[in-house]
């Protein structure tokens, strides 16, 4: 049972650390309630040939992440050389055979069939497409962060709004370490719950932006001020129309007579009040519409006490 519920993640980069953290959260919350008798059998281990986890982060953040894993009973094994993998186990140079019910191998990258088939100049290893500083096919496509920035740059080029060369700008690196914890490395290094909030918001936002750039190909780098104003004005217009429809046809007072403009806003009421002709305006409204008149979206005026009954 213990071997079947032993989960091994190979490599200790961002993806692998977050996978192990999510598994730990799953088994310590939902599954702990559903299958309490299995809790003592579950174990998670991270194996990496490097001597540290999260190699792109500051040393203090790496130590924080390891401390977080220790609290969650996630075993971190650095300098672990995996010699071979079988259906129900793996073999390391240091410990020999290790039984595992699930092994997640997330180290290394491989090009897609499309990239392999393209008749363009590629790197000697991993077959990545080579380009010049203007991203014309001929520097490495790099990681996801490189790809996102390059997609935005190419969108500008295809829209004819870029003359300068592409330059990569280092972004903050965020990793989730389980139990609403995380580490952030960038302009400001920090850890803990605030880093988790950053991971849940900024990370998902960046992935969404990247996916949009890749799927649409030709995009503007960011929403223009004019476009933003158009969206806001459009939303306001739609709201105003829907509000008018509600006030005229579905409001509890919609069946009562009165000026149309008075039913949809306070403009009629305010105009006559500020012009100091309010009493005469009310008198005319009662003469034209009857004993009960709607003078504002939520207000009525009565000519006799009996009319209010």
mmCIF file of C-alpha atoms in Angstrom:
data_model
loop_
_atom_site.group_PDB
_atom_site.id
_atom_site.type_symbol
_atom_site.label_atom_id
_atom_site.label_comp_id
_atom_site.label_asym_id
_atom_site.label_seq_id
_atom_site.Cartn_x
_atom_site.Cartn_y
_atom_site.Cartn_z
ATOM 1 C CA UNK A 1 0.000 0.000 0.000
ATOM 2 C CA UNK A 2 2.803 2.434 0.890
ATOM 3 C CA UNK A 3 4.582 1.853 -2.397
ATOM 4 C CA UNK A 4 1.357 2.319 -4.352
ATOM 5 C CA UNK A 5 0.687 5.641 -2.610
ATOM 6 C CA UNK A 6 4.249 6.911 -2.977
ATOM 7 C CA UNK A 7 4.389 9.775 -5.472
ATOM 8 C CA UNK A 8 7.688 10.764 -7.076
ATOM 9 C CA UNK A 9 8.292 14.009 -8.974
ATOM 10 C CA UNK A 10 11.494 14.221 -10.974
ATOM 11 C CA UNK A 11 13.201 17.639 -11.145
ATOM 12 C CA UNK A 12 12.764 20.548 -8.714
ATOM 13 C CA UNK A 13 11.898 23.426 -10.998
ATOM 14 C CA UNK A 14 8.808 25.618 -10.910
ATOM 15 C CA UNK A 15 6.435 23.106 -12.471
ATOM 16 C CA UNK A 16 7.564 20.170 -10.362
ATOM 17 C CA UNK A 17 7.562 22.118 -7.077
ATOM 18 C CA UNK A 18 4.028 23.342 -7.755
ATOM 19 C CA UNK A 19 2.805 19.862 -8.733
ATOM 20 C CA UNK A 20 4.142 18.394 -5.487
ATOM 21 C CA UNK A 21 2.591 21.269 -3.525
ATOM 22 C CA UNK A 22 -0.812 20.738 -5.110
ATOM 23 C CA UNK A 23 -0.624 16.995 -4.418
ATOM 24 C CA UNK A 24 0.289 17.692 -0.800
ATOM 25 C CA UNK A 25 -2.653 20.083 -0.446
ATOM 26 C CA UNK A 26 -5.003 17.542 -2.019
ATOM 27 C CA UNK A 27 -3.968 14.704 0.291
ATOM 28 C CA UNK A 28 -3.950 16.856 3.443
ATOM 29 C CA UNK A 29 -7.407 18.380 2.839
ATOM 30 C CA UNK A 30 -10.013 16.749 0.588
ATOM 31 C CA UNK A 31 -8.583 13.218 0.500
ATOM 32 C CA UNK A 32 -7.803 13.315 4.218
ATOM 33 C CA UNK A 33 -11.530 13.773 4.843
ATOM 34 C CA UNK A 34 -12.683 11.265 2.227
ATOM 35 C CA UNK A 35 -10.108 8.554 2.967
ATOM 36 C CA UNK A 36 -8.741 9.154 6.487
ATOM 37 C CA UNK A 37 -7.543 5.528 6.741
ATOM 38 C CA UNK A 38 -5.085 6.110 3.859
ATOM 39 C CA UNK A 39 -3.479 9.301 5.170
ATOM 40 C CA UNK A 40 -0.594 7.553 6.927
ATOM 41 C CA UNK A 41 0.318 5.629 3.756
ATOM 42 C CA UNK A 42 0.686 8.606 1.415
ATOM 43 C CA UNK A 43 4.141 10.046 0.738
ATOM 44 C CA UNK A 44 5.580 12.506 -1.776
ATOM 45 C CA UNK A 45 9.200 12.883 -2.855
ATOM 46 C CA UNK A 46 11.026 15.256 -5.206
ATOM 47 C CA UNK A 47 14.191 14.026 -6.906
ATOM 48 C CA UNK A 48 16.648 16.331 -8.667
ATOM 49 C CA UNK A 49 20.144 15.776 -9.929
ATOM 50 C CA UNK A 50 21.023 19.390 -8.971
ATOM 51 C CA UNK A 51 22.138 20.313 -5.451
ATOM 52 C CA UNK A 52 19.271 22.743 -4.892
ATOM 53 C CA UNK A 53 15.585 23.344 -5.634
ATOM 54 C CA UNK A 54 14.186 26.284 -7.613
ATOM 55 C CA UNK A 55 17.548 27.130 -9.145
ATOM 56 C CA UNK A 56 16.303 30.477 -10.482
ATOM 57 C CA UNK A 57 15.506 31.769 -7.002
ATOM 58 C CA UNK A 58 17.585 33.415 -4.267
ATOM 59 C CA UNK A 59 19.190 31.057 -1.731
ATOM 60 C CA UNK A 60 16.966 32.344 1.107
ATOM 61 C CA UNK A 61 13.865 31.600 -0.946
ATOM 62 C CA UNK A 62 15.155 28.132 -1.787
ATOM 63 C CA UNK A 63 15.683 27.435 1.947
ATOM 64 C CA UNK A 64 12.188 28.764 2.678
ATOM 65 C CA UNK A 65 10.671 26.432 0.085
ATOM 66 C CA UNK A 66 12.531 23.427 1.531
ATOM 67 C CA UNK A 67 11.325 24.362 5.028
ATOM 68 C CA UNK A 68 7.788 24.550 3.706
ATOM 69 C CA UNK A 69 8.114 21.075 2.170
ATOM 70 C CA UNK A 70 9.457 19.700 5.442
ATOM 71 C CA UNK A 71 6.332 20.904 7.254
ATOM 72 C CA UNK A 72 4.197 19.134 4.638
ATOM 73 C CA UNK A 73 6.226 15.906 4.881
ATOM 74 C CA UNK A 74 7.371 16.248 1.275
ATOM 75 C CA UNK A 75 10.816 14.660 0.945
ATOM 76 C CA UNK A 76 13.284 16.652 -1.174
ATOM 77 C CA UNK A 77 16.203 14.626 -2.528
ATOM 78 C CA UNK A 78 18.847 16.677 -4.327
ATOM 79 C CA UNK A 79 21.876 15.167 -6.043
ATOM 80 C CA UNK A 80 19.696 12.198 -6.874
ATOM 81 C CA UNK A 81 20.870 10.441 -10.020
ATOM 82 C CA UNK A 82 18.112 8.333 -11.590
ATOM 83 C CA UNK A 83 19.542 5.452 -13.565
ATOM 84 C CA UNK A 84 16.346 3.888 -14.902
ATOM 85 C CA UNK A 85 12.579 3.804 -14.470
ATOM 86 C CA UNK A 86 10.233 0.823 -14.458
ATOM 87 C CA UNK A 87 6.457 0.433 -14.303
ATOM 88 C CA UNK A 88 6.284 0.388 -10.489
ATOM 89 C CA UNK A 89 9.675 1.745 -9.420
ATOM 90 C CA UNK A 90 12.738 3.832 -10.195
ATOM 91 C CA UNK A 91 16.411 3.205 -9.546
ATOM 92 C CA UNK A 92 18.780 5.882 -8.237
ATOM 93 C CA UNK A 93 22.542 5.762 -7.926
ATOM 94 C CA UNK A 94 22.311 6.653 -4.227
ATOM 95 C CA UNK A 95 19.395 4.508 -2.928
ATOM 96 C CA UNK A 96 18.874 1.874 -5.552
ATOM 97 C CA UNK A 97 15.296 0.715 -6.102
ATOM 98 C CA UNK A 98 12.475 3.001 -4.920
ATOM 99 C CA UNK A 99 8.912 1.730 -5.283
ATOM 100 C CA UNK A 100 6.359 4.288 -6.522
ATOM 101 C CA UNK A 101 2.724 4.221 -7.561
ATOM 102 C CA UNK A 102 3.090 7.331 -9.722
ATOM 103 C CA UNK A 103 6.137 9.017 -11.207
ATOM 104 C CA UNK A 104 5.884 12.446 -12.809
ATOM 105 C CA UNK A 105 8.832 13.161 -15.073
ATOM 106 C CA UNK A 106 8.778 16.846 -15.954
ATOM 107 C CA UNK A 107 12.414 17.558 -16.692
ATOM 108 C CA UNK A 108 13.666 18.583 -20.101
ATOM 109 C CA UNK A 109 11.944 19.932 -23.208
ATOM 110 C CA UNK A 110 11.349 18.376 -26.583
ATOM 111 C CA UNK A 111 10.410 20.104 -29.808
ATOM 112 C CA UNK A 112 7.087 19.428 -31.494
ATOM 113 C CA UNK A 113 6.676 17.609 -34.780
ATOM 114 C CA UNK A 114 5.938 20.926 -36.500
ATOM 115 C CA UNK A 115 9.248 22.449 -35.397
ATOM 116 C CA UNK A 116 11.082 19.282 -36.390
ATOM 117 C CA UNK A 117 9.634 19.458 -39.898
ATOM 118 C CA UNK A 118 10.316 23.142 -40.606
ATOM 119 C CA UNK A 119 13.160 23.709 -43.095
ATOM 120 C CA UNK A 120 14.817 26.443 -41.028
ATOM 121 C CA UNK A 121 18.053 26.757 -39.092
ATOM 122 C CA UNK A 122 17.848 25.163 -35.630
ATOM 123 C CA UNK A 123 20.073 24.596 -32.608
ATOM 124 C CA UNK A 124 22.122 21.441 -32.461
ATOM 125 C CA UNK A 125 20.338 20.242 -29.321
ATOM 126 C CA UNK A 126 16.558 20.172 -28.727
ATOM 127 C CA UNK A 127 16.016 21.501 -32.264
ATOM 128 C CA UNK A 128 14.907 25.012 -31.345
ATOM 129 C CA UNK A 129 14.436 27.537 -34.128
ATOM 130 C CA UNK A 130 17.176 30.148 -34.473
ATOM 131 C CA UNK A 131 16.230 33.783 -35.153
ATOM 132 C CA UNK A 132 18.036 37.093 -35.349
ATOM 133 C CA UNK A 133 17.489 40.045 -32.977
ATOM 134 C CA UNK A 134 14.342 41.016 -34.894
ATOM 135 C CA UNK A 135 12.964 37.446 -34.463
ATOM 136 C CA UNK A 136 13.314 36.707 -38.111
ATOM 137 C CA UNK A 137 13.863 32.999 -38.583
ATOM 138 C CA UNK A 138 17.504 32.279 -38.994
ATOM 139 C CA UNK A 139 18.297 33.603 -30.612
ATOM 140 C CA UNK A 140 16.624 30.612 -28.975
ATOM 141 C CA UNK A 141 12.881 30.552 -28.380
ATOM 142 C CA UNK A 142 13.714 30.006 -24.717
ATOM 143 C CA UNK A 143 11.321 29.380 -21.869
ATOM 144 C CA UNK A 144 7.656 30.256 -21.499
ATOM 145 C CA UNK A 145 8.546 33.778 -20.330
ATOM 146 C CA UNK A 146 10.671 34.333 -23.419
ATOM 147 C CA UNK A 147 7.867 32.974 -25.593
ATOM 148 C CA UNK A 148 5.261 35.348 -24.080
ATOM 149 C CA UNK A 149 7.417 38.420 -24.620
ATOM 150 C CA UNK A 150 8.391 37.329 -28.101
ATOM 151 C CA UNK A 151 4.748 36.708 -29.024
ATOM 152 C CA UNK A 152 3.884 40.270 -27.979
ATOM 153 C CA UNK A 153 6.855 41.623 -29.926
ATOM 154 C CA UNK A 154 5.852 39.711 -33.059
ATOM 155 C CA UNK A 155 2.269 40.981 -32.715
ATOM 156 C CA UNK A 156 3.638 44.536 -32.820
ATOM 157 C CA UNK A 157 5.836 43.706 -35.805
ATOM 158 C CA UNK A 158 2.922 42.175 -37.728
ATOM 159 C CA UNK A 159 0.856 45.268 -36.961
ATOM 160 C CA UNK A 160 3.676 47.455 -38.275
ATOM 161 C CA UNK A 161 4.326 49.374 -35.049
ATOM 162 C CA UNK A 162 7.884 48.271 -34.102
ATOM 163 C CA UNK A 163 11.261 49.335 -35.403
ATOM 164 C CA UNK A 164 13.591 48.462 -32.503
ATOM 165 C CA UNK A 165 15.191 45.064 -31.850
ATOM 166 C CA UNK A 166 13.656 42.583 -29.434
ATOM 167 C CA UNK A 167 14.999 42.768 -25.880
ATOM 168 C CA UNK A 168 14.024 40.319 -23.161
ATOM 169 C CA UNK A 169 12.964 41.871 -19.842
ATOM 170 C CA UNK A 170 13.373 39.663 -16.783
ATOM 171 C CA UNK A 171 10.062 39.104 -15.041
ATOM 172 C CA UNK A 172 9.412 38.055 -11.464
ATOM 173 C CA UNK A 173 9.534 34.284 -10.909
ATOM 174 C CA UNK A 174 6.737 32.871 -8.762
ATOM 175 C CA UNK A 175 6.364 29.387 -7.257
ATOM 176 C CA UNK A 176 3.671 27.827 -5.082
ATOM 177 C CA UNK A 177 5.017 25.725 -2.201
ATOM 178 C CA UNK A 178 1.764 24.393 -0.751
ATOM 179 C CA UNK A 179 -0.665 25.280 2.066
ATOM 180 C CA UNK A 180 -1.241 28.836 0.803
ATOM 181 C CA UNK A 181 2.483 29.511 0.771
ATOM 182 C CA UNK A 182 4.906 30.532 -1.946
ATOM 183 C CA UNK A 183 8.087 32.330 -2.955
ATOM 184 C CA UNK A 184 8.606 35.228 -5.374
ATOM 185 C CA UNK A 185 11.930 36.186 -6.912
ATOM 186 C CA UNK A 186 12.217 39.398 -8.901
ATOM 187 C CA UNK A 187 12.589 43.089 -8.209
ATOM 188 C CA UNK A 188 11.645 42.232 -4.625
ATOM 189 C CA UNK A 189 12.108 38.794 -3.084
ATOM 190 C CA UNK A 190 9.475 37.672 -0.614
ATOM 191 C CA UNK A 191 7.707 34.574 0.623
ATOM 192 C CA UNK A 192 4.682 33.386 2.575
ATOM 193 C CA UNK A 193 0.938 33.990 2.012
ATOM 194 C CA UNK A 194 1.543 37.209 0.058
ATOM 195 C CA UNK A 195 3.652 35.253 -2.404
ATOM 196 C CA UNK A 196 0.824 32.710 -2.740
ATOM 197 C CA UNK A 197 -1.616 35.527 -3.578
ATOM 198 C CA UNK A 198 0.825 36.759 -6.221
ATOM 199 C CA UNK A 199 1.069 33.238 -7.655
ATOM 200 C CA UNK A 200 -2.737 32.883 -7.837
ATOM 201 C CA UNK A 201 -3.203 36.232 -9.573
ATOM 202 C CA UNK A 202 -0.150 37.331 -11.552
ATOM 203 C CA UNK A 203 0.773 33.864 -12.749
ATOM 204 C CA UNK A 204 -2.653 33.024 -14.113
ATOM 205 C CA UNK A 205 -2.880 36.483 -15.678
ATOM 206 C CA UNK A 206 0.440 36.000 -17.482
ATOM 207 C CA UNK A 207 -0.581 32.565 -18.756
ATOM 208 C CA UNK A 208 -3.858 33.998 -20.073
ATOM 209 C CA UNK A 209 -2.034 36.784 -21.854
ATOM 210 C CA UNK A 210 0.425 34.319 -23.345
ATOM 211 C CA UNK A 211 -2.318 32.027 -24.585
ATOM 212 C CA UNK A 212 -4.163 34.916 -26.214
ATOM 213 C CA UNK A 213 -1.006 36.082 -27.985
ATOM 214 C CA UNK A 214 -0.236 32.614 -29.277
ATOM 215 C CA UNK A 215 -3.780 31.805 -30.434
ATOM 216 C CA UNK A 216 -4.551 35.106 -32.137
ATOM 217 C CA UNK A 217 -1.029 35.689 -33.518
ATOM 218 C CA UNK A 218 -1.666 39.302 -34.488
ATOM 219 C CA UNK A 219 -2.481 41.294 -31.373
ATOM 220 C CA UNK A 220 -1.878 44.746 -30.043
ATOM 221 C CA UNK A 221 0.644 44.799 -27.184
ATOM 222 C CA UNK A 222 -1.926 46.261 -24.788
ATOM 223 C CA UNK A 223 -5.388 47.740 -24.869
ATOM 224 C CA UNK A 224 -5.181 51.349 -26.065
ATOM 225 C CA UNK A 225 -6.642 54.205 -24.065
ATOM 226 C CA UNK A 226 -9.152 54.835 -26.849
ATOM 227 C CA UNK A 227 -10.209 51.180 -26.839
ATOM 228 C CA UNK A 228 -10.588 51.188 -23.077
ATOM 229 C CA UNK A 229 -12.735 54.325 -23.189
ATOM 230 C CA UNK A 230 -14.888 52.745 -25.903
ATOM 231 C CA UNK A 231 -15.472 49.640 -23.787
ATOM 232 C CA UNK A 232 -16.374 51.713 -20.720
ATOM 233 C CA UNK A 233 -18.768 53.945 -22.667
ATOM 234 C CA UNK A 234 -20.326 50.905 -24.308
ATOM 235 C CA UNK A 235 -20.902 49.252 -20.939
ATOM 236 C CA UNK A 236 -22.462 52.430 -19.558
ATOM 237 C CA UNK A 237 -24.750 52.701 -22.594
ATOM 238 C CA UNK A 238 -25.922 49.098 -22.278
ATOM 239 C CA UNK A 239 -26.601 49.609 -18.569
ATOM 240 C CA UNK A 240 -28.561 52.808 -19.248
ATOM 241 C CA UNK A 241 -30.729 51.126 -21.889
ATOM 242 C CA UNK A 242 -31.454 48.123 -19.692
ATOM 243 C CA UNK A 243 -32.287 50.387 -16.751
ATOM 244 C CA UNK A 244 -34.723 52.409 -18.879
ATOM 245 C CA UNK A 245 -36.440 49.245 -20.097
ATOM 246 C CA UNK A 246 -36.798 48.027 -16.513
ATOM 247 C CA UNK A 247 -38.159 51.351 -15.214
ATOM 248 C CA UNK A 248 -40.647 51.704 -18.075
ATOM 249 C CA UNK A 249 -41.987 48.149 -18.280
ATOM 250 C CA UNK A 250 -41.029 46.044 -15.241
ATOM 251 C CA UNK A 251 -40.800 48.450 -12.296
ATOM 252 C CA UNK A 252 -43.631 48.166 -9.690
ATOM 253 C CA UNK A 253 -44.721 51.721 -10.638
ATOM 254 C CA UNK A 254 -44.472 51.175 -14.399
ATOM 255 C CA UNK A 255 -48.263 51.000 -14.941
ATOM 256 C CA UNK A 256 -48.915 54.403 -13.369
ATOM 257 C CA UNK A 257 -49.191 57.480 -15.663
ATOM 258 C CA UNK A 258 -46.701 60.326 -15.852
ATOM 259 C CA UNK A 259 -44.029 61.878 -18.082
ATOM 260 C CA UNK A 260 -41.812 59.235 -19.693
ATOM 261 C CA UNK A 261 -38.632 61.073 -18.737
ATOM 262 C CA UNK A 262 -39.799 61.199 -15.121
ATOM 263 C CA UNK A 263 -40.177 57.405 -15.097
ATOM 264 C CA UNK A 264 -36.597 56.801 -16.276
ATOM 265 C CA UNK A 265 -34.638 59.427 -14.288
ATOM 266 C CA UNK A 266 -34.814 62.282 -11.790
ATOM 267 C CA UNK A 267 -34.099 64.840 -14.520
ATOM 268 C CA UNK A 268 -37.768 65.972 -14.858
ATOM 269 C CA UNK A 269 -38.130 66.378 -11.081
ATOM 270 C CA UNK A 270 -34.776 68.154 -10.662
ATOM 271 C CA UNK A 271 -35.329 70.533 -13.587
ATOM 272 C CA UNK A 272 -38.650 71.843 -12.302
ATOM 273 C CA UNK A 273 -37.388 72.026 -8.720
ATOM 274 C CA UNK A 274 -34.279 74.032 -9.637
ATOM 275 C CA UNK A 275 -36.243 76.307 -11.985
ATOM 276 C CA UNK A 276 -38.562 77.114 -9.045
ATOM 277 C CA UNK A 277 -41.600 76.002 -11.061
ATOM 278 C CA UNK A 278 -42.120 72.732 -9.213
ATOM 279 C CA UNK A 279 -45.649 73.484 -7.844
ATOM 280 C CA UNK A 280 -46.951 74.538 -11.273
ATOM 281 C CA UNK A 281 -45.277 71.533 -12.958
ATOM 282 C CA UNK A 282 -46.997 69.178 -10.493
ATOM 283 C CA UNK A 283 -50.320 70.941 -11.074
ATOM 284 C CA UNK A 284 -49.998 70.546 -14.849
ATOM 285 C CA UNK A 285 -48.990 66.884 -14.482
ATOM 286 C CA UNK A 286 -52.047 66.135 -12.343
ATOM 287 C CA UNK A 287 -54.253 67.943 -14.843
ATOM 288 C CA UNK A 288 -52.802 65.947 -17.755
ATOM 289 C CA UNK A 289 -52.385 62.470 -16.208
ATOM 290 C CA UNK A 290 -55.016 62.198 -13.459
ATOM 291 C CA UNK A 291 -55.166 61.884 -9.686
ATOM 292 C CA UNK A 292 -51.944 59.809 -9.353
ATOM 293 C CA UNK A 293 -48.799 60.806 -11.283
ATOM 294 C CA UNK A 294 -45.334 59.274 -11.348
ATOM 295 C CA UNK A 295 -42.878 62.193 -11.077
ATOM 296 C CA UNK A 296 -39.654 60.168 -10.575
ATOM 297 C CA UNK A 297 -38.614 56.504 -10.895
ATOM 298 C CA UNK A 298 -39.608 55.809 -7.285
ATOM 299 C CA UNK A 299 -41.925 58.732 -6.425
ATOM 300 C CA UNK A 300 -45.642 59.494 -6.855
ATOM 301 C CA UNK A 301 -47.789 62.573 -6.262
ATOM 302 C CA UNK A 302 -51.510 62.409 -5.274
ATOM 303 C CA UNK A 303 -54.172 65.074 -5.786
ATOM 304 C CA UNK A 304 -56.534 63.718 -3.080
ATOM 305 C CA UNK A 305 -56.079 61.481 -0.021
ATOM 306 C CA UNK A 306 -58.437 58.942 -1.598
ATOM 307 C CA UNK A 307 -56.149 58.549 -4.629
ATOM 308 C CA UNK A 308 -53.423 56.994 -2.491
ATOM 309 C CA UNK A 309 -55.633 54.136 -1.329
#
